Amino acid sequence: MESLGLLAEGLAAAATPENLLYAAIGVFLGTFVGVLPGIGPAMAVALLLPVTFGLEPTQALIMFAGIYYGGMYGGSTTSILLNTPGESSSVMTAIEGNKMAKKGRAAQALATSAIGSFIAGTIGTLLVVFFAPTLAGVAVRMGAPSYFAIMVLAVVLVSAVLGASRMRGFIALFLGLAIGLVGMDLNTAQPRLSFGLPQLADRLDIVVVAVGIFALGEALWVAAHLRRRPLEVIPVGRPWMGRDDWRRSWGPWARGTALGFPFGAVPAGGAETPTFLSYVLERRLATGPAAEEFGQGAIEGVAGPEAANNASAAGTFVPLLALGLPVTATASIMLAALQSYGIQPGPQLMGEHGDLVWTLLASLLIGNALLLLLNLPLAPVWAQLLRVPRPQLYAGILFFAALGAYTVNQDPFDLGLLLAFGLLGFAMRRFGLPVLPLVLGVILGPLMETKFREALQISDGSLWGLVDEPVAVVVYVVIGLALLAPTLLRRIGRGTPAAEVVEHEQVGR
Amino acid sequence: MSAVVVAWTPDRFGTAAVTYGVAEARLRDARLVVVNGSRGDALVDEEYAGADALADLDRELEGVEHEIRQVVAADVAEAVVDVAAEVDGVLVVVGVRHRTTVGKLLMGSVAQRLVLEAPLPVVCVKPPR
């Protein structure tokens, strides 16, 4: 109950006009980038990082959290009206959502997704309020070996379990780890991989890496595939739901929330798995006319996954705030933002910067409510965004990308780096390498190294030092199981659900 | 057989152009070639006809010898001219609308480019007020 009191204090702090303004800007921008496929919250946060250096950390984080939640909402609008998921987390929404829209029930599909997202986001945020302090309390007592093991778990799961191919996942991860090595060794101050360049010895700025991969890489990719047959957008009025829609939606909302939150909270991250599971679950549970409607636009198939993706977005704040461990691309950029304010994320965060954490959580609740207000009446307006021609849109993005990369150090060298990472981002899209493992590698790599060396110092260089804590041993067992499970499952029975998830993810790209 | 080429969009401007094109084709004893195009650089382009709009047009043109084409090209006006050259076009019909200077800067104007670039006569028509 202590948490609730702190949350109330946070609400009071978040409700200042200035903070509310940043929350509003955040959710607005988030919905904007969410609606447009290819541009996601991770790119938006990376582009805005340099702009926010002048702000208080709290305000910047409020805005970023708004962008994160907003991206989840916006993605569903595109899924439903265009059958093209705006974000990978709304791939499942497109299946039933677009069918509903084609049957003239677009308004109901948008309403159930917006209201479901609101409910799931609110419950999810409240769960964060209860879980994050508890987890942080446990985590404070964890030593370097356990910490290192958990980070290994996060990068391995993200690289191997999510995504189409383990090989590609690990290639991306090791690219990221290598990029994370460039510059001064954090322990001994020796320059590594710097090729004698003082700018590289200074370590790469995460803004330059992230903006290059996300913004420049995507812009080059789009430029290479500029002209495509335009899609048909389904016109829609103001979203609303009838009594029957409410009756059919609340169950999927609750089940989607229950599925999404844990998946967001464990370091296997991402909204793809829980949205998929929620869709399958609703399909299994459907009885009577609803069961027949599945495949032709069942409202349950929209309500469940939409609740799941917002609950998992909320869930990712548990490891981020309690352990300093990001599990999605957006969360990793937010972690980098914290670091750039000189705040060390980790179990100490709750104690040392308690006010920041509670204000952030409170503003998530506020942002969620703002999103509902913004999305229900404005859905037709958001759909208009899809008519913006790509050259104009990406010219704007490139402008902000270059501006952001340059302002970090006011050094033209960074523009060259930006271009280099942009080309890397383009190549990754071309060869189907997932971006998330790379970004996670860049950001977690240095942290992992620090913990790794700390553990070895304690054990005097003996590798047994890495497994002398029970938590660490358990985590390594989990990693082993996660790596072996798919192979074993494939031996036992063919056609695991994972294969279908992968197919859908491919569609999302 | 020569052809009357209509640059068509699925709206009242396009309808006006098609109506005039049909009359002109009958007069000249030519066939009708309807071209609908987009630059294809936005996710959604309302001037690019969907399956339903195409089917409707096809039904309306019953009794007239006609052909409907869709093109995605950087310069839609140029694509229309290319089609006209290919089908032995004698005349291009295009619906015109009000565009502000800023609108033209952002979106361009297919009609204006057609009028200026096409080597064959271009008829501009407006929907009835």
XYZ file of C-alpha atoms in Angstrom:
638
model
C 0.000 0.000 0.000
C 3.071 2.170 0.415
C 3.332 2.101 -3.374
C -0.129 3.633 -3.753
C 0.816 6.540 -1.527
C 3.941 7.137 -3.571
C 1.894 6.892 -6.752
C -0.505 9.526 -5.415
C 2.473 11.799 -4.797
C 3.639 11.028 -8.321
C 0.209 11.945 -9.700
C 0.378 15.267 -7.917
C 3.833 15.909 -9.384
C 2.788 14.786 -12.867
C -0.312 16.932 -12.937
C 1.549 20.227 -13.315
C 0.567 22.018 -16.521
C 4.084 21.679 -17.890
C 4.279 17.927 -17.330
C 0.803 17.452 -18.748
C 1.916 19.338 -21.834
C 4.861 16.985 -22.343
C 2.613 13.983 -21.821
C 0.232 15.373 -24.448
C 3.060 16.052 -26.922
C 4.351 12.544 -26.300
C 1.100 10.706 -26.952
C 0.389 12.896 -29.967
C 3.785 12.206 -31.552
C 3.523 8.562 -30.558
C 0.216 8.102 -32.323
C 1.601 9.955 -35.331
C 4.591 7.651 -35.737
C 2.524 4.618 -34.811
C 0.064 5.232 -37.627
C 2.813 5.372 -40.245
C 4.270 1.943 -41.013
C 8.065 1.820 -40.903
C 8.303 4.719 -38.482
C 8.025 3.534 -34.936
C 8.271 4.846 -31.397
C 11.932 3.733 -31.203
C 12.837 5.993 -34.120
C 10.798 8.860 -32.699
C 12.458 8.631 -29.287
C 15.914 8.411 -30.874
C 15.211 11.491 -33.018
C 13.953 13.417 -30.015
C 16.817 12.481 -27.688
C 19.060 15.425 -28.609
C 16.108 17.818 -28.482
C 15.360 16.818 -24.901
C 18.820 17.446 -23.490
C 17.605 20.832 -22.346
C 14.638 19.376 -20.463
C 14.394 17.951 -16.967
C 14.898 14.173 -17.108
C 11.414 13.652 -15.697
C 9.773 15.667 -18.445
C 11.767 13.962 -21.167
C 10.827 10.554 -19.806
C 7.169 11.510 -19.554
C 7.264 12.474 -23.205
C 9.071 9.263 -24.223
C 6.636 7.106 -22.284
C 3.795 8.893 -24.060
C 5.418 8.160 -27.421
C 5.774 4.498 -26.473
C 2.132 4.068 -25.503
C 0.966 6.245 -28.381
C 2.842 4.075 -30.867
C 0.857 1.058 -29.707
C -2.434 2.881 -30.292
C -1.473 4.320 -33.645
C -0.317 0.997 -35.023
C -3.746 -0.504 -34.603
C -5.456 2.240 -36.625
C -3.328 1.398 -39.652
C -3.820 -2.328 -39.122
C -7.580 -2.006 -39.112
C -8.097 0.548 -41.869
C -5.336 -0.486 -44.248
C -4.518 -4.124 -43.448
C -0.892 -3.014 -43.099
C 0.295 -3.149 -39.506
C 1.740 0.174 -38.387
C 3.881 -1.654 -35.827
C 4.954 -5.265 -35.383
C 2.819 -5.398 -32.260
C -0.366 -4.858 -34.238
C 0.191 -7.573 -36.836
C -2.444 -9.738 -35.172
C -4.937 -6.890 -35.020
C -4.871 -6.664 -38.800
C -6.223 -10.186 -39.261
C -9.685 -9.667 -37.799
C -9.598 -5.871 -37.632
C -9.336 -5.321 -41.356
C -12.036 -7.920 -42.035
C -14.308 -6.059 -39.628
C -13.557 -2.803 -41.400
C -14.384 -4.339 -44.770
C -17.743 -5.419 -43.377
C -18.409 -1.801 -42.396
C -17.545 -2.311 -38.732
C -14.360 -0.203 -38.731
C -15.768 2.110 -36.079
C -16.364 -0.781 -33.679
C -12.934 -2.306 -34.386
C -11.217 1.013 -33.643
C -13.295 1.520 -30.527
C -12.594 -1.897 -29.071
C -8.904 -1.490 -29.761
C -8.728 1.989 -28.218
C -10.781 1.124 -25.141
C -9.038 -2.235 -24.744
C -5.658 -0.522 -24.994
C -6.730 1.991 -22.373
C -7.908 -0.676 -19.943
C -4.865 -2.897 -20.490
C -2.466 0.044 -20.269
C -4.021 1.254 -17.021
C -4.084 -2.167 -15.371
C -0.576 -2.833 -16.667
C 0.758 0.429 -15.260
C -0.820 -0.313 -11.882
C 0.821 -3.733 -11.939
C 4.173 -2.028 -12.619
C 3.543 0.094 -9.535
C 3.313 -3.066 -7.438
C 5.916 -5.267 -9.103
C 8.747 -2.882 -9.906
C 9.565 -1.881 -6.279
C 9.377 -5.518 -5.138
C 11.649 -6.671 -7.918
C 14.039 -3.794 -7.298
C 14.121 -4.749 -3.624
C 15.200 -8.268 -4.562
C 17.553 -7.057 -7.278
C 19.516 -4.761 -4.979
C 20.878 -7.846 -3.229
C 21.926 -9.462 -6.504
C 25.649 -9.577 -7.215
C 27.513 -9.008 -10.449
C 27.370 -12.676 -11.575
C 23.554 -12.807 -11.389
C 23.289 -9.451 -13.061
C 25.506 -10.565 -15.884
C 23.493 -13.776 -16.269
C 20.195 -11.881 -16.522
C 21.608 -9.580 -19.178
C 22.871 -12.593 -21.112
C 19.369 -14.048 -20.808
C 17.822 -10.877 -22.235
C 20.120 -10.647 -25.252
C 19.955 -14.391 -25.976
C 16.168 -14.516 -25.798
C 15.755 -11.424 -27.940
C 18.212 -12.747 -30.532
C 17.221 -16.406 -30.605
C 13.601 -16.734 -29.614
C 12.053 -13.714 -31.308
C 12.441 -13.174 -35.013
C 12.612 -15.389 -38.036
C 16.082 -16.854 -37.789
C 18.456 -17.445 -34.888
C 21.443 -17.037 -37.133
C 20.293 -13.598 -38.226
C 19.413 -12.678 -34.663
C 22.892 -13.538 -33.429
C 24.603 -11.791 -36.344
C 22.712 -8.641 -35.400
C 23.528 -9.128 -31.714
C 27.265 -9.522 -32.302
C 27.315 -6.527 -34.637
C 25.749 -4.576 -31.799
C 28.193 -5.882 -29.209
C 31.093 -4.950 -31.494
C 29.731 -1.430 -31.943
C 29.360 -1.229 -28.169
C 33.080 -1.995 -27.772
C 34.290 0.955 -29.820
C 36.108 3.542 -27.759
C 37.564 3.791 -24.307
C 37.542 0.666 -22.171
C 35.308 1.613 -19.246
C 37.568 -0.160 -16.738
C 41.081 0.700 -17.878
C 40.565 3.727 -20.163
C 42.448 2.059 -23.009
C 41.122 2.903 -26.473
C 39.677 -0.079 -28.382
C 38.671 -0.340 -32.033
C 39.246 3.390 -32.364
C 41.701 3.245 -35.298
C 43.598 6.158 -33.803
C 40.660 8.515 -34.238
C 40.027 10.671 -31.176
C 36.307 10.881 -32.021
C 35.998 7.096 -31.896
C 38.105 6.826 -28.730
C 35.492 9.019 -27.084
C 32.958 6.166 -27.513
C 30.112 6.283 -29.979
C 27.118 8.332 -29.056
C 24.004 6.195 -28.817
C 21.990 8.940 -30.528
C 24.140 8.649 -33.638
C 23.924 4.855 -33.684
C 20.182 4.677 -33.039
C 19.230 7.495 -35.414
C 21.461 6.013 -38.107
C 19.989 2.526 -37.814
C 16.357 3.515 -37.310
C 15.892 6.760 -39.219
C 18.540 6.840 -41.920
C 18.377 3.081 -42.517
C 14.599 3.206 -42.933
C 14.778 6.295 -45.157
C 17.287 4.606 -47.481
C 15.155 1.461 -47.526
C 12.059 3.442 -48.426
C 13.957 5.367 -51.085
C 14.971 2.054 -52.636
C 11.318 0.972 -52.796
C 9.729 4.340 -53.329
C 6.894 3.607 -55.711
C 4.338 1.070 -54.675
C 0.761 0.553 -55.720
C -1.317 2.671 -53.319
C -3.517 0.745 -50.899
C -7.201 1.251 -50.342
C -8.016 2.851 -47.038
C -11.404 2.137 -45.538
C -13.230 5.344 -44.645
C -14.370 5.567 -41.058
C -16.359 7.884 -38.854
C -16.141 8.317 -35.116
C -15.444 5.002 -33.333
C -18.268 3.658 -31.182
C -19.466 0.335 -29.817
C -22.892 -1.196 -29.367
C -24.049 -3.125 -26.311
C -23.269 -6.436 -27.984
C -19.717 -5.293 -28.815
C -19.115 -4.400 -25.161
C -20.383 -7.782 -24.049
C -18.035 -9.558 -26.437
C -15.013 -7.342 -25.738
C -14.512 -7.331 -22.000
C -13.428 -10.977 -21.785
C -10.740 -10.678 -24.465
C -9.555 -7.397 -22.909
C -9.021 -9.079 -19.532
C -7.373 -12.175 -20.994
C -5.182 -10.086 -23.317
C -3.995 -7.998 -20.389
C -3.196 -11.129 -18.387
C -1.179 -12.534 -21.287
C 0.567 -9.344 -22.300
C 1.880 -8.084 -18.974
C 4.067 -11.068 -18.013
C 5.532 -11.266 -21.506
C 6.485 -7.618 -21.336
C 7.937 -8.027 -17.863
C 10.216 -11.010 -18.454
C 13.325 -10.218 -20.452
C 12.034 -12.121 -23.463
C 10.242 -8.959 -24.309
C 8.278 -7.760 -27.213
C 4.572 -7.664 -27.914
C 4.654 -10.122 -30.813
C 4.366 -13.321 -28.784
C 1.567 -12.274 -26.401
C -0.536 -10.731 -29.189
C -0.203 -13.939 -31.132
C -1.094 -16.077 -28.111
C -4.045 -13.838 -27.310
C -5.384 -14.188 -30.843
C -5.061 -17.966 -30.739
C -6.674 -18.098 -27.303
C -9.668 -16.008 -28.363
C -10.104 -18.113 -31.433
C -10.136 -21.295 -29.330
C -12.500 -19.846 -26.744
C -14.985 -18.465 -29.248
C -18.287 -20.302 -29.262
C -21.469 -20.090 -31.289
C -21.760 -17.283 -33.829
C -18.478 -15.715 -32.720
C -16.570 -18.879 -33.631
C -17.992 -18.739 -37.136
C -17.174 -15.068 -37.387
C -13.470 -15.695 -36.752
C -11.641 -15.255 -40.019
C -14.362 -12.892 -41.223
C -13.969 -10.135 -38.670
C -14.625 -11.180 -35.083
C -14.389 -8.376 -32.548
C -12.733 -10.746 -30.028
C -9.755 -11.085 -32.394
C -9.183 -7.333 -32.215
C -9.923 -6.765 -28.539
C -7.594 -9.476 -27.214
C -4.366 -8.701 -29.103
C -4.835 -4.953 -28.678
C -5.113 -5.322 -24.916
C -2.142 -7.692 -24.964
C 0.172 -5.299 -26.779
C -0.502 -2.403 -24.441
C -0.224 -4.580 -21.352
C 3.127 -5.848 -22.585
C 4.278 -2.285 -23.270
C 3.453 -1.526 -19.646
C 5.169 -4.729 -18.541
C 8.469 -3.711 -20.121
C 8.704 -0.934 -17.527
C 9.197 -3.522 -14.774
C 12.651 -4.718 -15.897
C 13.526 -1.248 -17.202
C 12.852 0.513 -13.913
C 13.748 -2.276 -11.494
C 16.816 -3.754 -13.201
C 17.833 -1.174 -15.784
C 17.180 -3.870 -18.369
C 15.411 -2.887 -21.592
C 13.656 -5.580 -23.624
C 12.284 -3.614 -26.567
C 13.935 -1.176 -28.957
C 12.017 1.768 -27.510
C 12.875 0.796 -23.937
C 16.565 0.541 -24.834
C 16.586 4.037 -26.251
C 14.826 5.246 -23.107
C 17.555 3.582 -21.059
C 20.170 5.389 -23.126
C 18.289 8.615 -22.429
C 18.471 7.968 -18.685
C 22.203 7.361 -18.949
C 22.725 10.560 -20.867
C 21.135 12.453 -17.962
C 23.719 10.882 -15.678
C 21.108 8.642 -14.037
C 22.356 5.096 -13.571
C 19.447 2.769 -14.235
C 19.291 -0.302 -12.054
C 17.885 -1.467 -8.745
C 19.124 1.708 -7.048
C 16.979 3.859 -9.336
C 13.851 3.421 -7.199
C 15.680 4.601 -4.102
C 17.859 7.337 -5.542
C 15.439 8.837 -8.025
C 12.163 7.707 -6.503
C 10.374 10.935 -7.403
C 11.317 10.511 -11.066
C 10.044 6.930 -11.170
C 6.735 7.696 -9.488
C 6.112 10.765 -11.600
C 6.849 8.693 -14.683
C 4.412 5.948 -13.658
C 1.761 8.494 -12.809
C 2.213 10.213 -16.135
C 1.799 6.870 -17.877
C -1.679 6.671 -16.368
C -2.404 10.227 -17.465
C -0.971 9.608 -20.937
C -3.142 6.559 -21.311
C -6.270 8.548 -20.538
C -5.139 11.283 -22.961
C -4.696 8.648 -25.655
C -8.264 7.490 -25.271
C -9.505 11.069 -25.548
C -7.227 11.682 -28.523
C -7.990 8.500 -30.385
C -11.711 8.040 -30.176
C -12.692 11.329 -31.818
C -9.615 11.732 -33.995
C -9.383 8.326 -35.708
C -10.519 9.697 -39.115
C -7.900 12.453 -38.858
C -5.118 9.968 -38.149
C -6.146 7.986 -41.214
C -5.470 11.114 -43.302
C -1.797 10.865 -42.336
C -1.457 7.875 -44.606
C -1.800 10.185 -47.602
C 1.443 12.038 -46.868
C 3.829 11.323 -49.759
C 6.941 9.460 -48.716
C 9.523 11.894 -50.193
C 8.197 14.803 -48.099
C 7.881 12.652 -44.980
C 11.343 11.183 -45.137
C 12.952 14.493 -46.061
C 11.647 15.772 -42.738
C 12.936 12.717 -40.896
C 16.373 13.004 -42.484
C 16.544 16.665 -41.536
C 15.868 15.880 -37.891
C 18.215 12.899 -38.005
C 21.121 14.981 -39.290
C 20.328 17.832 -36.925
C 20.201 15.477 -33.961
C 23.423 13.674 -34.846
C 25.241 16.955 -35.323
C 24.062 18.716 -32.169
C 25.301 15.944 -29.866
C 28.963 16.952 -30.223
C 28.785 19.685 -32.885
C 31.259 17.663 -34.883
C 30.827 16.987 -38.628
C 32.524 13.638 -38.013
C 29.267 12.437 -36.456
C 27.425 13.065 -39.729
C 29.837 10.660 -41.403
C 29.151 8.133 -38.654
C 25.427 8.691 -39.092
C 25.723 7.855 -42.765
C 27.787 4.763 -41.978
C 25.158 3.495 -39.524
C 22.429 4.418 -41.971
C 24.064 2.203 -44.585
C 24.380 -0.549 -41.970
C 20.673 -0.141 -41.170
C 19.832 -0.346 -44.859
C 21.947 -3.483 -45.275
C 20.234 -5.071 -42.263
C 16.813 -4.453 -43.765
C 18.019 -5.777 -47.087
C 19.336 -9.000 -45.574
C 16.524 -9.432 -43.087
C 18.586 -8.892 -39.938
C 16.441 -7.848 -36.972
C 17.298 -4.430 -35.564
C 16.398 -5.058 -31.926
C 19.310 -7.432 -31.044
C 21.768 -4.911 -32.481
C 20.410 -1.994 -30.478
C 20.265 -4.120 -27.351
C 23.853 -5.236 -27.963
C 25.072 -1.659 -28.310
C 23.343 -0.550 -25.136
C 23.714 -3.627 -22.925
C 27.176 -4.610 -24.205
C 29.137 -2.124 -22.075
C 26.966 -2.860 -19.022
C 27.484 -6.590 -19.488
C 31.207 -6.120 -19.786
C 31.356 -4.097 -16.579
C 29.435 -6.749 -14.619
C 31.433 -9.532 -16.219
C 34.730 -8.032 -15.171
C 33.399 -7.187 -11.748
C 32.437 -10.823 -11.248
C 35.832 -12.008 -12.421
C 37.624 -9.564 -10.146
C 35.726 -10.892 -7.139
C 36.637 -14.458 -8.030
C 40.222 -13.496 -8.865
C 39.895 -14.368 -12.532
C 38.312 -17.773 -12.047
C 35.411 -18.417 -14.426
C 33.599 -20.212 -11.593
C 32.965 -16.754 -10.225
C 30.286 -16.378 -12.911
C 28.160 -19.155 -11.432
C 28.683 -18.792 -7.696
C 25.260 -17.253 -7.086
C 22.113 -19.410 -7.185
C 20.214 -16.831 -9.282
C 22.941 -16.935 -11.923
C 22.830 -20.734 -12.120
C 19.047 -20.767 -12.514
C 19.224 -18.119 -15.233
C 21.850 -20.086 -17.195
C 19.620 -23.163 -17.015
C 16.727 -21.089 -18.385
C 18.947 -19.843 -21.217
C 19.906 -23.433 -22.040
C 16.280 -24.518 -22.080
C 15.221 -21.562 -24.217
C 17.897 -22.399 -26.769
C 17.163 -26.129 -26.822
C 13.380 -26.026 -26.569
C 12.580 -25.114 -30.199
C 14.881 -27.859 -31.494
C 13.334 -30.409 -29.141
C 9.800 -29.310 -29.978
C 10.527 -29.653 -33.643
C 11.705 -33.220 -33.043
C 8.571 -34.077 -31.096
C 5.942 -32.540 -33.302
C 5.997 -30.398 -36.397
C 4.016 -27.219 -36.891
C 4.664 -25.404 -33.610
C 2.892 -22.096 -33.176
C 6.264 -20.339 -33.279
C 6.495 -20.972 -36.999
C 3.234 -19.142 -37.585
C 4.351 -16.208 -35.458
C 7.438 -15.958 -37.579
C 5.398 -15.870 -40.748
C 3.280 -13.060 -39.411
C 6.326 -11.110 -38.338
C 7.615 -11.335 -41.854
C 4.399 -9.766 -43.054
C 4.918 -6.988 -40.527
C 8.322 -6.078 -41.848
C -8.645 2.678 -84.852
C -7.807 5.938 -83.166
C -8.579 6.549 -79.511
C -9.742 9.254 -77.134
C -7.645 9.111 -73.972
C -9.208 10.137 -70.658
C -7.064 10.887 -67.610
C -9.474 9.697 -64.945
C -9.704 9.925 -61.171
C -12.484 8.286 -59.138
C -14.270 11.560 -58.288
C -16.575 14.114 -59.937
C -13.718 15.599 -61.956
C -12.976 12.197 -63.431
C -16.664 11.597 -64.103
C -16.891 14.870 -66.019
C -13.865 13.894 -68.081
C -15.274 10.452 -68.873
C -18.664 11.879 -69.838
C -17.035 14.246 -72.297
C -14.676 11.518 -73.504
C -17.576 9.181 -74.317
C -19.345 11.865 -76.358
C -16.137 12.723 -78.171
C -15.375 9.059 -78.916
C -18.836 8.629 -80.463
C -18.406 11.760 -82.593
C -15.014 10.677 -83.863
C -15.952 7.020 -84.097
C -12.934 6.257 -81.908
C -12.529 3.967 -78.939
C -12.075 5.171 -75.366
C -8.928 4.563 -73.305
C -9.249 5.508 -69.644
C -5.998 5.983 -67.706
C -5.869 6.184 -63.922
C -2.505 6.807 -62.313
C -0.668 7.493 -59.094
C 2.851 8.493 -58.217
C 2.720 5.613 -55.760
C 4.790 7.454 -53.190
C 2.167 7.559 -50.454
C 0.553 4.625 -48.695
C -2.883 5.807 -49.670
C -3.823 7.812 -52.740
C -7.492 8.577 -53.104
C -7.040 9.426 -56.764
C -5.936 5.872 -57.433
C -9.077 3.825 -58.069
C -9.763 0.708 -56.051
C -11.339 -2.453 -57.386
C -14.898 -1.250 -56.700
C -14.481 2.087 -58.471
C -12.927 0.358 -61.484
C -15.810 -2.100 -61.709
C -18.337 0.754 -61.493
C -16.620 2.623 -64.306
C -16.493 -0.494 -66.434
C -20.239 -0.945 -65.984
C -20.940 2.713 -66.852
C -18.949 2.413 -70.047
C -20.919 -0.549 -71.289
C -21.821 -0.080 -74.966
C -18.722 1.995 -75.682
C -15.604 0.289 -76.966
C -13.224 0.977 -74.103
C -10.156 -0.024 -72.167
C -9.143 0.916 -68.594
C -5.518 1.134 -67.561
C -3.808 1.866 -64.252
C -0.276 3.191 -64.027
C 2.147 3.891 -61.169
C 4.803 6.328 -62.352
C 6.907 9.206 -61.101
C 5.172 11.537 -63.561
C 1.566 10.562 -64.148
C 1.158 13.148 -66.947
C 4.057 11.602 -68.829
C 2.540 8.148 -68.334
C -0.749 9.376 -69.835
C 1.113 10.816 -72.829
C 2.937 7.504 -73.264
C -0.350 5.620 -73.275
C -1.779 8.080 -75.799
C 1.183 7.484 -78.113
C 0.797 3.730 -77.746
C -2.941 3.540 -78.482
C -2.871 6.056 -81.357
C -4.595 8.747 -79.318
C -6.031 11.797 -81.050
C -7.164 13.708 -77.976
C -6.615 13.719 -74.217
C -9.440 14.684 -71.868
C -8.674 15.703 -68.299
C -10.806 17.027 -65.457
C -9.440 20.173 -63.854
C -9.867 21.504 -60.339
C -8.856 24.494 -58.287
C -5.415 24.170 -56.775
C -3.699 26.725 -54.615
C -0.071 27.623 -55.277
C 1.030 25.732 -52.191
C -1.103 22.754 -53.173
C 0.550 22.672 -56.585
C 3.970 22.923 -54.995
C 3.264 19.986 -52.725
C 1.180 17.723 -54.880
C 1.982 18.925 -58.397
C -0.708 19.162 -61.040
C -1.177 16.391 -63.549
C -3.593 18.522 -65.612
C -1.156 21.412 -65.917
C 1.679 19.136 -66.936
C -0.554 17.390 -69.471
C -1.608 20.680 -71.043
C 2.001 21.829 -71.313
C 3.720 18.573 -72.258
C 1.306 16.560 -74.380
C 2.053 16.638 -78.137
C -1.646 16.121 -78.901
C -4.632 18.360 -78.155
C -5.796 18.371 -74.529
C -9.374 19.172 -73.544
C -9.933 20.373 -70.008
C -13.402 19.862 -68.576
C -15.021 20.890 -65.321
C -17.832 19.141 -63.485
C -21.178 20.991 -63.585
C -21.543 23.418 -60.705
